[in-house]
Amino acid sequence: MSLWQGKIRRIDDYRWEIPVDYKNGMKVPGLVYADNRMLDVAREEQSLEQVANVAFLPGIVGRSMAMPDIHLGYGFPIGGVAATRVRDGVVSPGGVGYDINCGVRLLRSTLEEEEVRPKIKELIDDLFRNIPSGIGSEGKIKITVKEIDEVLSQGAGWAVHHGYGSQDDLDVTEENGCMKTADPDKVSERAKKRGAPQLGTLGSGNHFLEVQVVREIYDEKAAKVMGITHVGQVLVLIHTGSRGLGYQICDDSLRTMADSVHRYGIVLPDRQLACAPVESEEGKDYLAAMACAANYAWANRLCITHWARESFVRILGKKLDMISLQQVYDVAHNIAKIEDHLVEGKNEKLCVHRKGATRAFPAGKKGVPERYQDIGQPVLIPGDMGRCSFIALGTERAMEETFGSTCHGAGRVLSRGAARRELRGRDIAAGLAARGIYIKAESMGSLAEEASNAYKDISDVVRITNEAGISRRVAMAEPIGVIKG
Amino acid sequence: MAGRFEVISHTADIGIVVYGSCLDELMTSAAEGMIDLITDRSRIGSSIVKRIELEAGDGEILLVKWLNELLFLFEVERLLFTSFDITIVGGNRMMAKCCGEEFDPTRHHIKREIKAATYHNLNIVKESGGYSARIIFDI
């Protein structure tokens, strides 16, 4: 693939600017968080061009940004952040993506590695049986297309009402697990048909559930507030989203907005960036439908949490209150949110698109759970299945620079085809086993596509966001068991 | 020129370039290419026939709509198709006769889940020998 030859200038060790005059039509400059080495990796594909393309969106403010986990997306780069003015800017469904509210949920336990490791195979096998996964997988929850409206409007609260969690879980979920702007009437029957049988399923691709062990703590005080107290403590990380419901809502909206682009005379370099004014009927309808998918995803992750708790209780032979498995936090990393931010010193209502980026609000900010008001919002950054994951916190600097956003994961460096050619699922499972990681996957082929070598080293990504000051590292954990779709 | 497709590399996702001597054939190549990314198409029987009619603002939107319709049918009705008989009218309306069968996990090995066909840099190009298009899928 050809090297990206566009204009980019170094601001400092971790910041690079694509000047606004790079491409005719850019309304703001681009800003990429990367070190020298990562920028070179990004140049090998066209993701930096995508950063420049996003800068075309009407009403975009600040800069079109990319986090260090940037990689080639469709329309937006993955790792992209773009904020548009609500009063005269647009919302772009491609800036959220198909898997609306794909996100991560972290549970902490009172269990030690020594207690879990001898039973890891049994535990992972039980989790694999208990949590439906894989392509087109159907859940154990039987809801009709009619009942799904309740999930869409109530979000994780629906799961709590149906015995899949408690208020404690909602208290530490972004938006408390429910965006009130959701309107199920704005969701197509087709989307509901896809979503109804899939509630409570992990799905496929890069979605997973990991049993992890804390390996390092960088900030003991903040970690303690999150209930992470020592090295060797067992955690559970769940990564999934809104399944077919979200894919269909995105597809439906893109089709509508292909027309909106003509109607509002919007000029874009890529059709996938299709958009409509935030305050237009199309814009409002999309945000109301997107909120439904976000709510579905929060309910989905809570149902999976419930079954994970069940499996731990069954295999460890201890009551739930003995092992805790309380939720630390749950973040969305594919979402658009209406938020208040300072733009050139003035308060402005913005539509912040986070496409493979995580909200990173600082201490004291509205929207951060009561429990975390003194430390800031927890940021959960999963690595790939062979490497570690990080827990971080939002910062003031993120508010000033990135509209309160940071990275979301490792970011791919190897294409799926190349990963498949170079790596074989079975060898990967054996390699992981040799390193003490037991994995159970629905598809060995997709396992190869998700192997460590296909991703940037998460430690590098987190080092850059840490050094750049847009989130602050608190702890690191490594997997000992994984289930994948 | 017979309809055909090639898989192309994309870091996060996957794509295909599809060819056809006419639009009907281009749509057939695209469907065949996408199904091949999901499973081994030669192992899909053809006991079920389904007729699909679609209309869109232009050829590109029609192409994406068509592929996403097949993904929808796979997810909701659990149908996998192996062969297609397509007629395009006026460049933006299509009638398709699809032959396939119900997904059977014991016989149909699923290679990967495709979330959607995207509009990313999508352009149906008319060349001397026919048509081509580059389609990126969200995986």
XYZ file of C-alpha atoms in Angstrom, chain A residues 1 45 50 71-75 98-99 135-136 138 190 194 198 204 243-244 247-248 251 254-255 258 270-272 412-416 420 443 449, chain B residues 9-14 58 60-61 64-65 68-69 71-72 74-76 78 103 109-113 115-122 136 138-139:
72
model
C 0.000 0.000 0.000
C -2.167 3.554 5.329
C -9.417 10.213 6.852
C -6.021 3.014 12.142
C -7.830 2.924 8.856
C -11.595 3.019 9.219
C -14.356 3.703 6.716
C -15.138 7.429 6.544
C -22.127 0.382 12.846
C -21.497 -1.041 16.286
C -21.888 -15.112 14.463
C -25.640 -14.727 14.350
C -29.115 -15.906 19.561
C -35.816 -4.263 10.584
C -32.254 -8.037 14.171
C -29.506 -11.126 19.946
C -17.976 -12.080 17.089
C -25.111 -6.218 17.788
C -27.331 -6.291 14.674
C -25.617 -2.135 12.497
C -29.093 -1.721 11.054
C -27.199 1.534 7.757
C -26.665 6.489 6.238
C -29.237 5.853 3.543
C -27.212 10.275 1.601
C -16.348 10.405 1.150
C -19.945 9.143 1.062
C -19.437 7.283 4.320
C -4.732 -2.671 14.320
C -1.509 -2.721 12.316
C -2.022 -5.913 10.324
C -4.954 -6.444 7.988
C -7.301 -9.333 8.661
C -4.928 -15.008 8.590
C -14.106 -19.566 15.271
C -7.543 -12.201 12.711
C -6.412 -5.633 2.205
C -7.691 -3.089 4.712
C -6.216 -2.800 8.214
C -9.291 -2.919 10.395
C -11.770 -4.397 8.015
C -11.887 -6.231 4.737
C -28.283 5.584 -7.407
C -23.833 2.813 -5.296
C -26.641 3.048 -2.772
C -24.823 -1.325 -0.505
C -28.551 -1.830 0.048
C -26.878 -5.338 3.510
C -30.192 -6.997 2.574
C -26.669 -9.752 5.653
C -30.083 -8.972 7.140
C -28.633 -14.182 7.106
C -29.070 -12.733 10.588
C -32.846 -12.645 10.818
C -30.713 -17.456 8.839
C -27.709 -21.790 7.770
C -18.250 -23.051 8.639
C -18.442 -19.336 9.346
C -15.171 -17.542 8.651
C -16.092 -14.137 10.031
C -19.004 -11.894 10.864
C -21.449 -6.163 10.283
C -22.223 -4.194 7.134
C -21.182 -3.151 3.641
C -20.065 0.487 3.844
C -20.142 3.464 1.449
C -16.461 4.192 2.112
C -14.906 5.560 -1.094
C -17.515 3.570 -2.985
C -15.195 -2.090 2.201
C -17.206 -3.389 8.548
C -16.021 -6.474 10.385
